Amino acid sequence: MSSGESKKRQVDMLHGPLSGKILTFSIPLIASGILQQSFNAVDVAMIGRYSTTQAIAAVGSNGPIISILVNLFLGIAIGANAVIATYLGQKNHDAVRRSVSTVVIISLLSGFILMFLGTTLARPILDAMSAPPDVIDLAEEYLSIFFCGMPFMMTYNFGSAIMRSVGDTSLPFYALLVGTVCNLALDWLFAGVFGWGVSGVAWATVISTGVNAAIIVYFLTREPQPVTLSLKPRSWRLSRPDLNKMLRIGIPAGLQGMVFSISNIFIQSAINSFGSDAIAGSAAALTYEVYCYYIVSAFCAATIAFAGQNYGAGEFGRCKSVLRICMLYSVVLCGASNLLVAWQGHACISLFSSSPEVMHYALVRFNTVLVFQCLASSYEISGSYMRALGYSLTPMLLTVFGTCVLRLGWVTVFRSIDDSFHGLLIIYPITWIITGTAVFAAALLVQHRVFGRKSTCRPEPT
């Protein structure tokens, strides 16, 4: 891969019309998200074909647990993306090189920390979630193996963040494509042929994630300066000023994700009380919610990259356009996907289970949660915009209150109001509307404050 070929894939965020470039940047991210979710979806589907409903529940219901442990470090990756993008907009190549070196060290440390936490805390968290007795042992088995792949997962995610900051989203997609094919083949071999069940699909995921990581490292070592990665550890340096900037943006984003996951754990605990059919149905439906949510996540990443570079270059008018365009794309494309999946609900869920009870619970979740999911764009895109401008605490606080606190309150009182499965899940669209209104208004206020203060000068290189 030559330097010229790499630059052809990089999107020029500072010049020319934005709409087409944002879409070009985001489509590989959407595809990458779908492939990334396919790791778990393929696991659930293979277990559903070759094992029991309890095994489906064990594999499919672990998303909140994984998220609560992983989100803090994924938030730091968001901070790295924003910082590198701003440096690139300022054309501060020395700072970019420092930041890339810092990101390499963070990714390795975070991966091993998560491996330790995940393998030791899996059982206590499952106990706290009141996982049913017929599910808990299988769920612990899956999680304990899954977290062995955390060093690989963090390497891939931080490496992808570096590539997004320079406008290259296609190579991370290619890496995931290879890993997904590998996961599919190994799931069939381990679960279908060898009959290893839950442990088989877990090890398939670990191995495939290692393939992703190896490919992304290979690509980074062949990127042009200033983002190229050296494989010599003695050349890696931790830049404290750059790390502090990443943490200022990334920790609030990560904490938001962690608290968000905590609220989902409480909701999952309430879902667990309806039994293994409800757990399996909710897990199958949640797979499609995550698929659609990757559309929103892709435009969040586009918002950070495009707004970050243009903010660094002092192009404030283009920053405002980035917010409008990304919000419109996210709402329209996510909404269309939500309606399409809900329309074909029976066919979608039949890929995971033929049980009428599982189908019932999954369709209730589709009609209560999925069809309104595009509303979450209002706070996700707005929050990403504020992070690109260096404000990460404000969207965190508003999102934590607007979604997490309200959801926790609802889980506490909903049985006295409506103890149905639908009654439990209705809190999702309610909190999306409340949070979206608050965070979007805050983004407009932050934009006015930042651009008004810097209207006469560009951000100084640091």
Short mmCIF file of C-alpha atoms in Angstrom, two decimals:
data_model
loop_
_atom_site.label_atom_id
_atom_site.label_comp_id
_atom_site.label_asym_id
_atom_site.label_seq_id
_atom_site.Cartn_x
_atom_site.Cartn_y
_atom_site.Cartn_z
CA MET A 1 0.00 0.00 0.00
CA SER A 2 1.65 3.19 -1.18
CA SER A 3 1.36 6.64 0.35
CA GLY A 4 -0.50 7.84 -2.74
CA GLU A 5 -3.07 5.04 -2.49
CA SER A 6 -3.66 5.85 1.17
CA LYS A 7 -4.24 9.53 0.47
CA LYS A 8 -6.80 8.68 -2.23
CA ARG A 9 -8.94 6.96 0.42
CA GLN A 10 -8.68 9.87 2.85
CA VAL A 11 -11.57 12.33 2.68
CA ASP A 12 -10.65 16.02 2.40
CA MET A 13 -12.79 17.49 5.17
CA LEU A 14 -11.66 21.10 4.83
CA HIS A 15 -12.60 21.91 1.23
CA GLY A 16 -15.55 21.47 -1.09
CA PRO A 17 -19.17 20.38 -0.53
CA LEU A 18 -19.79 18.45 2.67
CA SER A 19 -22.87 16.30 2.02
CA GLY A 20 -21.28 13.82 -0.36
CA LYS A 21 -18.05 13.62 1.63
CA ILE A 22 -19.86 12.97 4.90
CA LEU A 23 -21.85 10.18 3.26
CA THR A 24 -18.70 8.72 1.67
CA PHE A 25 -16.99 8.80 5.06
CA SER A 26 -19.97 7.30 6.91
CA ILE A 27 -21.03 4.42 4.67
CA PRO A 28 -17.95 2.28 5.46
CA LEU A 29 -18.52 3.05 9.15
CA ILE A 30 -22.12 1.85 8.93
CA ALA A 31 -20.95 -1.29 7.16
CA SER A 32 -18.21 -1.74 9.79
CA GLY A 33 -20.74 -1.41 12.58
CA ILE A 34 -23.01 -3.99 10.98
CA LEU A 35 -20.08 -6.37 10.62
CA GLN A 36 -18.97 -5.72 14.20
CA GLN A 37 -22.45 -6.49 15.50
CA SER A 38 -22.50 -9.56 13.27
CA PHE A 39 -19.93 -11.11 15.57
CA ASN A 40 -22.55 -11.36 18.32
CA ALA A 41 -25.45 -11.92 15.93
CA VAL A 42 -23.70 -14.87 14.29
CA ASP A 43 -22.91 -16.23 17.75
CA VAL A 44 -26.58 -15.99 18.75
CA ALA A 45 -27.80 -17.45 15.46
CA MET A 46 -25.39 -20.40 15.59
CA ILE A 47 -26.29 -21.13 19.20
CA GLY A 48 -29.97 -20.90 18.28
CA ARG A 49 -29.48 -23.46 15.52
CA TYR A 50 -27.31 -25.91 17.43
CA SER A 51 -28.24 -25.40 21.09
CA THR A 52 -31.01 -24.35 23.51
CA THR A 53 -33.06 -21.26 24.35
CA GLN A 54 -31.02 -20.93 27.53
CA ALA A 55 -27.84 -20.81 25.47
CA ILE A 56 -29.35 -18.10 23.23
CA ALA A 57 -30.19 -16.08 26.33
CA ALA A 58 -26.68 -16.62 27.75
CA VAL A 59 -24.95 -15.33 24.62
CA GLY A 60 -27.44 -12.65 23.60
CA SER A 61 -28.13 -10.96 26.94
CA ASN A 62 -24.54 -10.00 27.77
CA GLY A 63 -24.44 -6.75 25.79
CA PRO A 64 -25.01 -4.46 28.80
CA ILE A 65 -22.29 -6.21 30.81
CA ILE A 66 -19.77 -5.94 27.99
CA SER A 67 -20.73 -2.31 27.43
CA ILE A 68 -20.36 -1.23 31.04
CA LEU A 69 -16.76 -2.48 31.14
CA VAL A 70 -15.73 -1.45 27.63
CA ASN A 71 -17.41 1.95 27.17
CA LEU A 72 -14.99 4.00 29.27
CA PHE A 73 -12.10 3.02 27.01
CA LEU A 74 -14.15 3.43 23.83
CA GLY A 75 -14.90 6.94 25.07
CA ILE A 76 -11.16 7.61 25.30
CA ALA A 77 -10.90 6.43 21.68
CA ILE A 78 -13.48 9.12 20.82
CA GLY A 79 -11.26 11.64 22.61
CA ALA A 80 -8.26 10.46 20.59
CA ASN A 81 -10.23 10.87 17.37
CA ALA A 82 -11.22 14.44 18.26
CA VAL A 83 -7.71 15.48 19.35
CA ILE A 84 -5.96 14.04 16.28
CA ALA A 85 -8.57 15.55 13.95
CA THR A 86 -8.05 19.00 15.49
CA TYR A 87 -4.26 18.70 15.13
CA LEU A 88 -4.67 17.68 11.51
CA GLY A 89 -6.87 20.73 10.90
CA GLN A 90 -4.12 22.87 12.41
CA LYS A 91 -1.51 21.01 10.29
CA ASN A 92 0.46 20.34 13.48
CA HIS A 93 2.19 17.14 12.35
CA ASP A 94 4.47 16.83 15.38
CA ALA A 95 1.43 16.82 17.64
CA VAL A 96 -0.25 14.19 15.45
CA ARG A 97 2.79 11.92 15.76
CA ARG A 98 2.83 12.39 19.55
CA SER A 99 -0.87 11.58 19.75
CA VAL A 100 -0.60 8.43 17.65
CA SER A 101 2.20 7.14 19.87
CA THR A 102 0.10 7.92 22.95
CA VAL A 103 -2.91 6.10 21.49
CA VAL A 104 -0.85 2.95 20.90
CA ILE A 105 0.14 2.78 24.56
CA ILE A 106 -3.41 3.48 25.78
CA SER A 107 -4.93 0.80 23.56
CA LEU A 108 -2.61 -1.92 24.89
CA LEU A 109 -3.04 -0.92 28.54
CA SER A 110 -6.82 -0.67 28.28
CA GLY A 111 -7.07 -4.06 26.59
CA PHE A 112 -5.26 -5.89 29.37
CA ILE A 113 -7.14 -3.99 32.08
CA LEU A 114 -10.45 -5.00 30.49
CA MET A 115 -9.33 -8.61 30.16
CA PHE A 116 -8.64 -8.72 33.91
CA LEU A 117 -11.88 -6.93 34.88
CA GLY A 118 -14.07 -8.97 32.58
CA THR A 119 -12.77 -12.36 33.62
CA THR A 120 -13.02 -11.54 37.34
CA LEU A 121 -16.28 -9.54 37.48
CA ALA A 122 -18.46 -11.57 35.10
CA ARG A 123 -20.12 -13.69 37.79
CA PRO A 124 -20.75 -10.86 40.32
CA ILE A 125 -22.39 -8.70 37.64
CA LEU A 126 -24.56 -11.59 36.45
CA ASP A 127 -25.62 -12.23 40.05
CA ALA A 128 -26.46 -8.54 40.47
CA MET A 129 -28.59 -8.72 37.30
CA SER A 130 -30.58 -11.64 38.74
CA ALA A 131 -29.72 -13.85 35.77
CA PRO A 132 -31.94 -16.98 35.88
CA PRO A 133 -30.36 -20.17 37.28
CA ASP A 134 -30.73 -21.94 33.94
CA VAL A 135 -28.78 -19.16 32.16
CA ILE A 136 -26.16 -17.82 34.58
CA ASP A 137 -23.51 -20.55 34.27
CA LEU A 138 -23.55 -20.44 30.48
CA ALA A 139 -23.46 -16.64 30.49
CA GLU A 140 -20.44 -16.63 32.81
CA GLU A 141 -18.67 -19.16 30.58
CA TYR A 142 -19.25 -16.99 27.51
CA LEU A 143 -18.13 -13.75 29.18
CA SER A 144 -14.99 -15.22 30.75
CA ILE A 145 -13.76 -16.36 27.35
CA PHE A 146 -15.01 -13.29 25.47
CA PHE A 147 -12.98 -10.88 27.61
CA CYS A 148 -9.77 -12.73 26.79
CA GLY A 149 -10.00 -10.96 23.43
CA MET A 150 -10.09 -7.44 24.89
CA PRO A 151 -6.47 -6.54 23.98
CA PHE A 152 -7.35 -7.33 20.36
CA MET A 153 -10.63 -5.39 20.48
CA MET A 154 -9.01 -2.28 21.95
CA THR A 155 -6.20 -2.41 19.40
CA TYR A 156 -8.74 -2.50 16.59
CA ASN A 157 -10.95 0.28 18.03
CA PHE A 158 -8.12 2.70 18.80
CA GLY A 159 -6.49 1.96 15.45
CA SER A 160 -9.79 2.68 13.72
CA ALA A 161 -10.06 5.97 15.62
CA ILE A 162 -6.67 7.05 14.24
CA MET A 163 -7.75 6.21 10.69
CA ARG A 164 -11.09 8.02 11.07
CA SER A 165 -9.32 11.18 12.15
CA VAL A 166 -7.51 11.35 8.78
CA GLY A 167 -10.69 10.51 6.85
CA ASP A 168 -10.00 6.85 6.05
CA THR A 169 -12.91 4.57 6.97
CA SER A 170 -12.54 1.93 4.25
CA LEU A 171 -9.52 0.04 5.62
CA PRO A 172 -11.11 -0.59 9.06
CA PHE A 173 -14.10 -1.95 7.17
CA TYR A 174 -11.93 -4.36 5.19
CA ALA A 175 -10.30 -5.57 8.40
CA LEU A 176 -13.72 -6.24 9.94
CA LEU A 177 -14.94 -7.99 6.81
CA VAL A 178 -12.12 -10.52 7.03
CA GLY A 179 -12.74 -10.96 10.77
CA THR A 180 -16.48 -11.49 10.27
CA VAL A 181 -15.95 -14.21 7.67
CA CYS A 182 -13.45 -15.82 10.03
CA ASN A 183 -15.96 -15.65 12.90
CA LEU A 184 -18.71 -17.21 10.80
CA ALA A 185 -16.49 -20.10 9.74
CA LEU A 186 -15.19 -20.72 13.26
CA ASP A 187 -18.68 -20.51 14.80
CA TRP A 188 -19.88 -23.22 12.42
CA LEU A 189 -16.79 -25.33 13.09
CA PHE A 190 -16.72 -24.96 16.88
CA ALA A 191 -20.47 -25.00 17.60
CA GLY A 192 -21.90 -26.94 14.66
CA VAL A 193 -19.21 -29.53 14.01
CA PHE A 194 -17.37 -29.89 17.31
CA GLY A 195 -20.45 -29.19 19.47
CA TRP A 196 -18.62 -26.88 21.87
CA GLY A 197 -21.71 -24.70 22.36
CA VAL A 198 -21.30 -21.39 24.21
CA SER A 199 -17.55 -21.77 24.71
CA GLY A 200 -17.10 -22.52 21.00
CA VAL A 201 -18.73 -19.30 19.78
CA ALA A 202 -16.85 -17.33 22.44
CA TRP A 203 -13.46 -18.64 21.31
CA ALA A 204 -14.44 -18.01 17.69
CA THR A 205 -15.04 -14.36 18.56
CA VAL A 206 -11.69 -14.04 20.37
CA ILE A 207 -9.74 -15.51 17.46
CA SER A 208 -11.57 -13.41 14.88
CA THR A 209 -11.01 -10.24 16.89
CA GLY A 210 -7.31 -11.06 16.90
CA VAL A 211 -7.44 -11.22 13.11
CA ASN A 212 -9.07 -7.74 13.04
CA ALA A 213 -6.37 -6.32 15.27
CA ALA A 214 -3.51 -7.78 13.23
CA ILE A 215 -4.92 -6.35 9.99
CA ILE A 216 -5.49 -2.85 11.40
CA VAL A 217 -1.94 -2.77 12.81
CA TYR A 218 -0.61 -3.81 9.40
CA PHE A 219 -2.51 -0.98 7.70
CA LEU A 220 -1.35 1.60 10.25
CA THR A 221 2.30 0.72 9.72
CA ARG A 222 1.83 1.59 6.05
CA GLU A 223 -0.01 4.88 6.47
CA PRO A 224 1.87 8.03 5.37
CA GLN A 225 3.30 10.49 7.85
CA PRO A 226 2.33 11.83 10.31
CA VAL A 227 -0.03 8.99 11.34
CA THR A 228 2.13 5.99 10.47
CA LEU A 229 2.64 3.49 13.29
CA SER A 230 6.03 2.16 14.28
CA LEU A 231 6.15 -1.44 15.51
CA LYS A 232 9.22 -0.72 17.63
CA PRO A 233 8.09 -0.25 21.25
CA ARG A 234 11.18 1.83 22.06
CA SER A 235 9.89 4.54 19.71
CA TRP A 236 6.56 4.83 21.56
CA ARG A 237 6.21 7.79 23.90
CA LEU A 238 3.35 8.79 26.17
CA SER A 239 2.61 12.50 25.73
CA ARG A 240 0.95 13.72 28.90
CA PRO A 241 -0.48 16.95 27.43
CA ASP A 242 -2.06 15.02 24.55
CA LEU A 243 -3.25 12.28 26.89
CA ASN A 244 -4.88 14.90 29.11
CA LYS A 245 -6.74 16.35 26.11
CA MET A 246 -7.95 12.89 25.08
CA LEU A 247 -9.08 12.15 28.62
CA ARG A 248 -10.89 15.49 29.00
CA ILE A 249 -13.00 14.62 25.98
CA GLY A 250 -12.99 10.84 26.27
CA ILE A 251 -13.66 10.18 29.96
CA PRO A 252 -17.02 12.02 30.04
CA ALA A 253 -18.01 10.22 26.82
CA GLY A 254 -16.95 6.90 28.30
CA LEU A 255 -18.65 7.55 31.63
CA GLN A 256 -21.82 8.43 29.75
CA GLY A 257 -21.64 5.08 28.00
CA MET A 258 -20.95 3.27 31.27
CA VAL A 259 -23.84 4.88 33.14
CA PHE A 260 -26.02 4.30 30.09
CA SER A 261 -25.08 0.61 30.27
CA ILE A 262 -25.82 0.52 33.99
CA SER A 263 -29.35 1.72 33.30
CA ASN A 264 -29.68 -0.96 30.64
CA ILE A 265 -28.48 -3.56 33.14
CA PHE A 266 -31.34 -2.59 35.45
CA ILE A 267 -33.76 -2.86 32.55
CA GLN A 268 -32.21 -6.21 31.61
CA SER A 269 -32.72 -7.34 35.21
CA ALA A 270 -36.39 -6.44 34.88
CA ILE A 271 -36.55 -8.31 31.55
CA ASN A 272 -34.97 -11.33 33.27
CA SER A 273 -37.98 -11.49 35.60
CA PHE A 274 -40.18 -12.40 32.61
CA GLY A 275 -38.19 -15.63 32.04
CA SER A 276 -35.83 -17.13 29.47
CA ASP A 277 -38.26 -16.65 26.54
CA ALA A 278 -38.39 -12.92 27.20
CA ILE A 279 -34.59 -12.78 27.57
CA ALA A 280 -34.10 -14.61 24.26
CA GLY A 281 -36.73 -12.53 22.44
CA SER A 282 -35.33 -9.27 23.77
CA ALA A 283 -31.78 -10.33 22.85
CA ALA A 284 -32.83 -11.18 19.28
CA ALA A 285 -34.65 -7.85 18.88
CA LEU A 286 -31.77 -5.97 20.46
CA THR A 287 -29.47 -7.33 17.76
CA TYR A 288 -31.42 -5.35 15.15
CA GLU A 289 -31.53 -2.25 17.35
CA VAL A 290 -27.75 -2.33 17.51
CA TYR A 291 -27.56 -2.82 13.75
CA CYS A 292 -29.65 0.30 13.17
CA TYR A 293 -27.85 2.23 15.89
CA TYR A 294 -24.60 1.86 13.99
CA ILE A 295 -26.08 4.29 11.45
CA VAL A 296 -26.32 6.88 14.23
CA SER A 297 -22.84 5.96 15.50
CA ALA A 298 -21.35 6.38 12.03
CA PHE A 299 -22.66 9.93 11.72
CA CYS A 300 -21.49 10.64 15.28
CA ALA A 301 -17.97 9.67 14.16
CA ALA A 302 -18.37 11.82 11.04
CA THR A 303 -19.47 14.75 13.19
CA ILE A 304 -16.39 14.47 15.40
CA ALA A 305 -13.96 14.07 12.49
CA PHE A 306 -15.39 16.75 10.19
CA ALA A 307 -16.25 19.28 12.90
CA GLY A 308 -12.93 18.61 14.65
CA GLN A 309 -10.80 19.26 11.58
CA ASN A 310 -12.78 22.33 10.54
CA TYR A 311 -12.72 23.70 14.08
CA GLY A 312 -8.95 23.27 14.13
CA ALA A 313 -8.76 25.12 10.80
CA GLY A 314 -11.03 27.92 12.03
CA GLU A 315 -13.79 27.09 9.50
CA PHE A 316 -16.72 27.70 11.83
CA GLY A 317 -19.38 27.98 9.14
CA ARG A 318 -18.48 24.51 7.89
CA CYS A 319 -18.75 23.20 11.47
CA LYS A 320 -22.38 24.37 11.62
CA SER A 321 -23.07 22.68 8.29
CA VAL A 322 -21.57 19.44 9.61
CA LEU A 323 -24.08 19.42 12.49
CA ARG A 324 -27.06 19.99 10.20
CA ILE A 325 -26.03 17.43 7.58
CA CYS A 326 -25.07 14.68 10.01
CA MET A 327 -28.29 15.14 12.00
CA LEU A 328 -30.43 14.90 8.85
CA TYR A 329 -28.62 11.84 7.52
CA SER A 330 -28.82 10.09 10.89
CA VAL A 331 -32.54 10.66 11.45
CA VAL A 332 -33.60 9.75 7.92
CA LEU A 333 -31.41 6.68 7.38
CA CYS A 334 -31.85 5.26 10.88
CA GLY A 335 -35.60 5.87 10.75
CA ALA A 336 -35.93 4.12 7.39
CA SER A 337 -33.95 1.14 8.69
CA ASN A 338 -36.07 0.97 11.85
CA LEU A 339 -39.30 0.83 9.88
CA LEU A 340 -37.94 -1.74 7.42
CA VAL A 341 -36.88 -4.15 10.17
CA ALA A 342 -40.16 -3.73 12.07
CA TRP A 343 -42.11 -4.37 8.84
CA GLN A 344 -40.26 -7.64 8.32
CA GLY A 345 -40.27 -8.49 12.01
CA HIS A 346 -41.30 -12.15 11.78
CA ALA A 347 -38.69 -12.90 9.13
CA CYS A 348 -35.95 -11.12 11.09
CA ILE A 349 -36.63 -12.93 14.36
CA SER A 350 -37.06 -16.33 12.67
CA LEU A 351 -33.34 -16.24 11.90
CA PHE A 352 -32.74 -16.65 15.64
CA SER A 353 -35.60 -18.75 16.92
CA SER A 354 -38.81 -20.47 15.80
CA SER A 355 -40.32 -20.39 19.30
CA PRO A 356 -43.71 -18.54 19.34
CA GLU A 357 -42.98 -17.21 22.83
CA VAL A 358 -39.58 -15.81 21.81
CA MET A 359 -41.18 -14.30 18.69
CA HIS A 360 -43.87 -12.59 20.79
CA TYR A 361 -41.44 -10.83 23.09
CA ALA A 362 -39.17 -9.82 20.20
CA LEU A 363 -42.04 -8.23 18.26
CA VAL A 364 -43.19 -6.31 21.33
CA ARG A 365 -39.70 -4.84 21.59
CA PHE A 366 -39.67 -4.00 17.87
CA ASN A 367 -42.97 -2.10 18.10
CA THR A 368 -42.16 -0.34 21.37
CA VAL A 369 -38.46 0.53 20.97
CA LEU A 370 -37.06 -0.04 17.50
CA VAL A 371 -39.56 2.01 15.50
CA PHE A 372 -38.67 5.13 17.54
CA GLN A 373 -34.91 4.60 17.68
CA CYS A 374 -34.04 7.36 15.19
CA LEU A 375 -35.05 9.88 17.87
CA ALA A 376 -31.78 9.10 19.65
CA SER A 377 -29.96 10.93 16.84
CA SER A 378 -31.00 14.21 18.44
CA TYR A 379 -28.72 13.77 21.46
CA GLU A 380 -26.05 11.51 19.97
CA ILE A 381 -25.16 13.81 17.06
CA SER A 382 -25.44 16.94 19.21
CA GLY A 383 -23.22 15.40 21.89
CA SER A 384 -20.60 14.42 19.31
CA TYR A 385 -20.63 17.95 17.94
CA MET A 386 -19.91 19.39 21.37
CA ARG A 387 -17.05 16.93 21.86
CA ALA A 388 -15.52 18.01 18.57
CA LEU A 389 -15.54 21.56 19.96
CA GLY A 390 -13.86 20.40 23.18
CA TYR A 391 -16.99 20.21 25.36
CA SER A 392 -17.61 16.69 26.64
CA LEU A 393 -18.91 17.14 30.19
CA THR A 394 -22.10 18.97 29.19
CA PRO A 395 -23.54 16.24 26.91
CA MET A 396 -22.53 13.61 29.45
CA LEU A 397 -24.44 15.23 32.31
CA LEU A 398 -27.54 15.88 30.22
CA THR A 399 -27.55 12.39 28.74
CA VAL A 400 -26.98 10.69 32.08
CA PHE A 401 -29.95 12.51 33.58
CA GLY A 402 -32.21 12.40 30.54
CA THR A 403 -31.78 8.69 29.85
CA CYS A 404 -30.13 6.88 32.72
CA VAL A 405 -31.72 8.52 35.76
CA LEU A 406 -35.19 8.52 34.24
CA ARG A 407 -34.86 4.88 33.15
CA LEU A 408 -33.69 3.78 36.58
CA GLY A 409 -36.64 5.57 38.13
CA TRP A 410 -39.02 3.92 35.71
CA VAL A 411 -37.67 0.42 36.43
CA THR A 412 -38.32 1.09 40.11
CA VAL A 413 -41.94 2.17 39.71
CA PHE A 414 -43.21 0.67 36.44
CA ARG A 415 -44.74 -2.49 37.97
CA SER A 416 -47.13 -0.33 39.96
CA ILE A 417 -48.19 1.47 36.75
CA ASP A 418 -47.98 -1.16 34.00
CA ASP A 419 -46.31 -4.48 34.72
CA SER A 420 -46.38 -5.67 31.10
CA PHE A 421 -43.34 -6.18 28.88
CA HIS A 422 -44.50 -3.25 26.75
CA GLY A 423 -44.90 -1.09 29.85
CA LEU A 424 -41.30 -1.74 30.83
CA LEU A 425 -39.87 -0.80 27.43
CA ILE A 426 -41.94 2.34 26.74
CA ILE A 427 -39.42 4.37 28.73
CA TYR A 428 -36.93 4.18 25.82
CA PRO A 429 -38.74 6.53 23.39
CA ILE A 430 -39.81 8.80 26.24
CA THR A 431 -36.22 9.37 27.37
CA TRP A 432 -35.00 9.81 23.78
CA ILE A 433 -37.37 12.76 23.31
CA ILE A 434 -36.48 14.41 26.64
CA THR A 435 -32.73 13.95 26.27
CA GLY A 436 -32.64 14.94 22.61
CA THR A 437 -34.38 18.24 23.27
CA ALA A 438 -31.98 19.14 26.08
CA VAL A 439 -28.72 18.14 24.37
CA PHE A 440 -29.57 19.77 21.03
CA ALA A 441 -30.36 23.05 22.80
CA ALA A 442 -27.07 22.80 24.70
CA ALA A 443 -25.16 22.21 21.46
CA LEU A 444 -26.54 25.43 19.98
CA LEU A 445 -25.54 27.36 23.11
CA VAL A 446 -22.02 25.89 23.10
CA GLN A 447 -21.66 26.65 19.40
CA HIS A 448 -22.66 30.29 19.98
CA ARG A 449 -20.24 30.63 22.88
CA VAL A 450 -17.24 28.98 21.20
CA PHE A 451 -17.59 30.60 17.78
CA GLY A 452 -18.35 33.98 19.24
CA ARG A 453 -15.20 33.85 21.34
CA LYS A 454 -12.99 32.66 18.49
CA SER A 455 -14.58 34.49 15.57
CA THR A 456 -11.63 36.83 15.19
CA CYS A 457 -8.90 34.19 15.37
CA ARG A 458 -8.22 30.57 14.59
CA PRO A 459 -7.45 28.08 17.39
CA GLU A 460 -3.81 28.36 18.31
CA PRO A 461 -1.61 25.31 17.65
CA THR A 462 -0.68 23.43 20.83
#
